């Protein structure tokens, strides 16, 4: 069974641009969550999507948004990029997003802002 | 709000020595507890989880963890460390009302000396 796939693995952008990251969950998983990982703030929850609906949201500005498609694939968008958005963005999936189901993580997208 | 503390930022052990990584959580009810490991350039891999029942849980790669409610702790242990165990380890907590959302500790970087 293929794992969680995130594309692209690396991205370089400049301030003010926008970026879209993609996540394909494990087949059959309907819940997709996104996390931001930085040296200063650690791992922080961005949001979770289930059945194409945002079900949970972390404490990030509105520049961070996402969506989920009918095949459970998810995209995350960041607009008006800032230097502080440089991070590893991790996607995780689980069958139904229940709290007692382990999350399966992808290898992440490394976003660098110049 | 729930929180997770990993008191040790960096631990160095010799190969073959025993290991204990500390994790303390703050949450009123019984939490769902996880340990993840992250190798450089990769995502998070689940080592083990605790939801209820037996307070000593076994995981992959020879790791185990013990849930101690009285101490609000969920420490990770391994009797004999291998050089391939060098990585960063994260403790995480979830709760029944938060769906798949996890709160992570700051992480402990493990170095293994030959």
Tab-separated table of C-alpha atoms in Angstrom:
chain	number	residue	atom	x	y	z
A	1	UNK	CA	0.000	0.000	0.000
A	2	UNK	CA	1.488	3.328	-1.018
A	3	UNK	CA	2.097	5.823	1.756
A	4	UNK	CA	1.215	9.480	1.953
A	5	UNK	CA	2.690	11.339	-1.019
A	6	UNK	CA	3.526	15.013	-0.914
A	7	UNK	CA	4.562	17.077	-3.914
A	8	UNK	CA	6.752	18.842	-4.579
A	9	UNK	CA	9.476	17.879	-2.101
A	10	UNK	CA	11.205	21.236	-2.348
A	11	UNK	CA	10.059	24.710	-3.289
A	12	UNK	CA	11.762	28.068	-3.413
A	13	UNK	CA	9.627	31.185	-3.554
A	14	UNK	CA	10.048	34.892	-2.927
A	15	UNK	CA	8.143	37.123	-0.556
A	16	UNK	CA	4.712	38.117	-1.754
A	17	UNK	CA	4.226	35.106	-4.000
A	18	UNK	CA	1.737	32.345	-3.374
A	19	UNK	CA	2.285	28.604	-3.301
A	20	UNK	CA	0.214	25.435	-3.526
A	21	UNK	CA	1.290	22.166	-1.950
A	22	UNK	CA	-0.274	18.811	-2.697
A	23	UNK	CA	-0.940	15.738	-0.586
A	24	UNK	CA	-2.232	12.340	-1.680
A	25	UNK	CA	-3.343	10.269	1.313
A	26	UNK	CA	-3.111	6.548	1.737
A	27	UNK	CA	-5.740	4.826	-0.354
A	28	UNK	CA	-8.994	4.629	1.591
A	29	UNK	CA	-8.060	7.364	4.046
A	30	UNK	CA	-10.553	10.174	4.097
A	31	UNK	CA	-8.985	12.496	6.655
A	32	UNK	CA	-6.044	14.712	5.756
A	33	UNK	CA	-4.280	17.005	8.211
A	34	UNK	CA	-1.563	19.557	7.616
A	35	UNK	CA	1.236	20.600	9.960
A	36	UNK	CA	3.949	23.229	9.794
A	37	UNK	CA	7.351	22.359	11.229
A	38	UNK	CA	9.913	25.060	12.016
A	39	UNK	CA	12.975	25.088	14.286
A	40	UNK	CA	11.491	27.849	16.422
A	41	UNK	CA	7.861	26.775	16.748
A	42	UNK	CA	8.146	23.024	16.267
A	43	UNK	CA	5.223	21.098	14.843
A	44	UNK	CA	2.016	23.068	14.653
A	45	UNK	CA	-1.377	21.957	13.404
A	46	UNK	CA	-2.721	23.918	10.452
A	47	UNK	CA	-6.031	22.253	9.568
A	48	UNK	CA	-7.814	18.997	8.885
A	49	UNK	CA	-10.090	18.040	6.026
A	50	UNK	CA	-12.565	15.206	5.964
A	51	UNK	CA	-14.942	14.430	3.130
A	52	UNK	CA	-14.052	17.713	1.408
A	53	UNK	CA	-14.903	19.787	4.494
A	54	UNK	CA	-12.569	21.570	6.843
A	55	UNK	CA	-13.259	20.000	10.182
A	56	UNK	CA	-10.597	21.522	12.382
A	57	UNK	CA	-8.365	24.563	12.178
A	58	UNK	CA	-5.249	25.682	13.993
A	59	UNK	CA	-4.174	29.171	14.884
A	60	UNK	CA	-2.795	30.412	11.574
A	61	UNK	CA	-3.670	33.540	9.592
A	62	UNK	CA	-6.124	33.447	6.719
A	63	UNK	CA	-3.254	33.412	4.230
A	64	UNK	CA	-3.122	29.690	4.909
A	65	UNK	CA	-5.948	27.794	3.291
A	66	UNK	CA	-6.667	24.358	2.003
A	67	UNK	CA	-9.116	22.166	0.270
A	68	UNK	CA	-9.872	18.520	-0.296
A	69	UNK	CA	-11.103	16.844	-3.418
A	70	UNK	CA	-13.571	14.008	-3.816
A	71	UNK	CA	-10.716	11.499	-4.110
A	72	UNK	CA	-9.428	12.729	-0.694
A	73	UNK	CA	-6.376	14.399	-2.181
A	74	UNK	CA	-5.703	17.708	-0.498
A	75	UNK	CA	-3.996	20.931	-1.384
A	76	UNK	CA	-2.701	23.656	0.859
A	77	UNK	CA	-2.276	27.211	-0.338
A	78	UNK	CA	-0.288	30.014	1.201
A	79	UNK	CA	-0.749	33.489	-0.222
A	80	UNK	CA	1.406	36.589	0.155
A	81	UNK	CA	4.366	34.573	1.373
A	82	UNK	CA	6.476	35.893	4.229
A	83	UNK	CA	9.982	34.933	5.276
A	84	UNK	CA	8.541	33.256	8.356
A	85	UNK	CA	6.602	30.831	6.196
A	86	UNK	CA	9.826	28.979	5.457
A	87	UNK	CA	9.195	25.556	6.926
A	88	UNK	CA	8.664	21.884	6.352
A	89	UNK	CA	4.990	21.292	5.654
A	90	UNK	CA	3.803	17.837	6.593
A	91	UNK	CA	0.637	16.132	5.557
A	92	UNK	CA	-0.892	13.238	7.482
A	93	UNK	CA	-3.783	10.949	6.734
A	94	UNK	CA	-5.987	8.542	8.653
A	95	UNK	CA	-9.105	6.553	7.772
A	96	UNK	CA	-11.705	8.740	9.462
A	97	UNK	CA	-9.718	11.303	11.430
A	98	UNK	CA	-10.779	9.877	14.756
A	99	UNK	CA	-8.507	10.875	17.608
A	100	UNK	CA	-7.661	7.265	18.390
A	101	UNK	CA	-6.423	6.570	14.884
A	102	UNK	CA	-2.715	7.092	14.290
A	103	UNK	CA	-1.755	9.648	11.692
A	104	UNK	CA	0.400	8.492	8.772
A	105	UNK	CA	2.757	11.214	7.657
A	106	UNK	CA	4.292	12.030	4.305
A	107	UNK	CA	7.896	13.138	3.885
A	108	UNK	CA	6.874	16.762	3.637
A	109	UNK	CA	7.418	19.716	1.346
A	110	UNK	CA	10.356	21.940	2.230
A	111	UNK	CA	9.363	25.540	1.444
A	112	UNK	CA	12.053	28.206	1.393
A	113	UNK	CA	11.178	31.882	1.075
A	114	UNK	CA	13.832	34.248	-0.252
B	1	UNK	CA	-5.567	23.592	26.446
B	2	UNK	CA	-3.503	20.484	26.224
B	3	UNK	CA	0.280	20.686	26.093
B	4	UNK	CA	3.242	18.373	25.818
B	5	UNK	CA	6.707	18.889	27.262
B	6	UNK	CA	9.841	17.023	26.335
B	7	UNK	CA	12.403	18.253	28.862
B	8	UNK	CA	15.461	16.984	27.014
B	9	UNK	CA	16.293	18.808	23.784
B	10	UNK	CA	19.310	16.624	23.047
B	11	UNK	CA	20.428	13.259	24.424
B	12	UNK	CA	23.612	11.358	23.618
B	13	UNK	CA	23.990	7.671	24.378
B	14	UNK	CA	26.476	4.985	23.437
B	15	UNK	CA	25.449	2.178	21.158
B	16	UNK	CA	24.149	-0.716	23.241
B	17	UNK	CA	23.204	1.478	26.179
B	18	UNK	CA	19.650	1.843	27.416
B	19	UNK	CA	17.543	4.853	26.538
B	20	UNK	CA	14.723	6.774	28.174
B	21	UNK	CA	13.143	9.829	26.592
B	22	UNK	CA	10.843	11.852	28.792
B	23	UNK	CA	7.434	13.206	27.935
B	24	UNK	CA	4.992	15.052	30.181
B	25	UNK	CA	1.523	16.119	29.122
B	26	UNK	CA	-1.102	18.423	30.454
B	27	UNK	CA	-4.674	17.393	29.842
B	28	UNK	CA	-7.622	16.892	32.151
B	29	UNK	CA	-9.005	13.650	30.840
B	30	UNK	CA	-7.250	10.550	29.627
B	31	UNK	CA	-5.308	11.592	26.571
B	32	UNK	CA	-4.401	9.659	23.490
B	33	UNK	CA	-0.598	9.518	23.483
B	34	UNK	CA	1.822	8.868	20.671
B	35	UNK	CA	5.538	8.690	20.035
B	36	UNK	CA	6.845	9.492	16.572
B	37	UNK	CA	10.376	9.411	15.145
B	38	UNK	CA	11.730	11.633	12.394
B	39	UNK	CA	14.905	10.949	10.447
B	40	UNK	CA	16.570	13.812	8.554
B	41	UNK	CA	14.650	14.858	5.470
B	42	UNK	CA	11.762	12.564	6.229
B	43	UNK	CA	8.337	12.674	7.742
B	44	UNK	CA	7.176	11.238	11.042
B	45	UNK	CA	6.951	7.528	11.666
B	46	UNK	CA	4.702	6.197	14.416
B	47	UNK	CA	6.584	4.187	17.049
B	48	UNK	CA	3.720	3.418	19.408
B	49	UNK	CA	0.449	4.690	20.819
B	50	UNK	CA	-1.565	4.571	24.020
B	51	UNK	CA	-5.314	4.927	24.181
B	52	UNK	CA	-6.393	2.899	27.193
B	53	UNK	CA	-5.820	-0.368	28.994
B	54	UNK	CA	-2.386	-1.738	29.753
B	55	UNK	CA	-0.144	1.168	30.681
B	56	UNK	CA	2.949	-0.438	29.173
B	57	UNK	CA	2.773	-0.398	25.405
B	58	UNK	CA	5.091	-2.022	22.931
B	59	UNK	CA	6.011	-0.443	19.644
B	60	UNK	CA	8.142	-1.015	16.618
B	61	UNK	CA	11.943	-1.229	16.544
B	62	UNK	CA	12.082	-2.533	20.121
B	63	UNK	CA	10.653	0.599	21.744
B	64	UNK	CA	8.187	0.649	24.613
B	65	UNK	CA	6.513	3.374	26.625
B	66	UNK	CA	4.773	3.518	29.962
B	67	UNK	CA	1.778	5.693	30.735
B	68	UNK	CA	1.806	7.008	34.304
B	69	UNK	CA	-1.323	8.969	35.064
B	70	UNK	CA	-0.104	10.112	38.502
B	71	UNK	CA	2.954	11.701	36.926
B	72	UNK	CA	1.286	12.810	33.677
B	73	UNK	CA	4.107	11.102	31.863
B	74	UNK	CA	4.552	8.857	28.856
B	75	UNK	CA	8.262	8.055	28.703
B	76	UNK	CA	9.800	6.155	25.818
B	77	UNK	CA	12.365	3.438	26.514
B	78	UNK	CA	14.615	1.055	24.669
B	79	UNK	CA	16.885	-1.441	26.417
B	80	UNK	CA	19.715	-1.352	23.873
B	81	UNK	CA	20.169	1.467	21.393
B	82	UNK	CA	21.410	0.905	17.849
B	83	UNK	CA	23.256	3.467	15.747
B	84	UNK	CA	20.266	3.546	13.394
B	85	UNK	CA	18.102	4.914	16.233
B	86	UNK	CA	19.767	8.320	15.899
B	87	UNK	CA	16.915	10.658	14.966
B	88	UNK	CA	14.518	13.157	16.471
B	89	UNK	CA	11.730	11.844	18.661
B	90	UNK	CA	8.405	13.534	19.209
B	91	UNK	CA	5.775	12.890	21.834
B	92	UNK	CA	2.245	13.890	20.852
B	93	UNK	CA	-1.153	14.044	22.493
B	94	UNK	CA	-4.599	13.942	21.032
B	95	UNK	CA	-7.998	14.051	22.649
B	96	UNK	CA	-11.372	12.647	21.875
B	97	UNK	CA	-12.967	15.958	20.968
B	98	UNK	CA	-10.176	17.155	18.676
B	99	UNK	CA	-10.430	14.615	15.883
B	100	UNK	CA	-7.090	13.960	14.286
B	101	UNK	CA	-5.466	17.108	15.666
B	102	UNK	CA	-2.261	16.366	17.562
B	103	UNK	CA	-0.269	18.578	19.891
B	104	UNK	CA	3.429	17.818	19.698
B	105	UNK	CA	6.266	18.272	22.125
B	106	UNK	CA	9.387	20.150	21.128
B	107	UNK	CA	11.221	16.980	20.224
B	108	UNK	CA	14.341	15.252	21.554
B	109	UNK	CA	17.327	14.837	19.272
B	110	UNK	CA	19.064	11.517	19.909
B	111	UNK	CA	22.729	11.050	19.059
B	112	UNK	CA	24.226	7.558	19.261
B	113	UNK	CA	27.971	7.219	19.769
B	114	UNK	CA	29.728	4.110	18.433
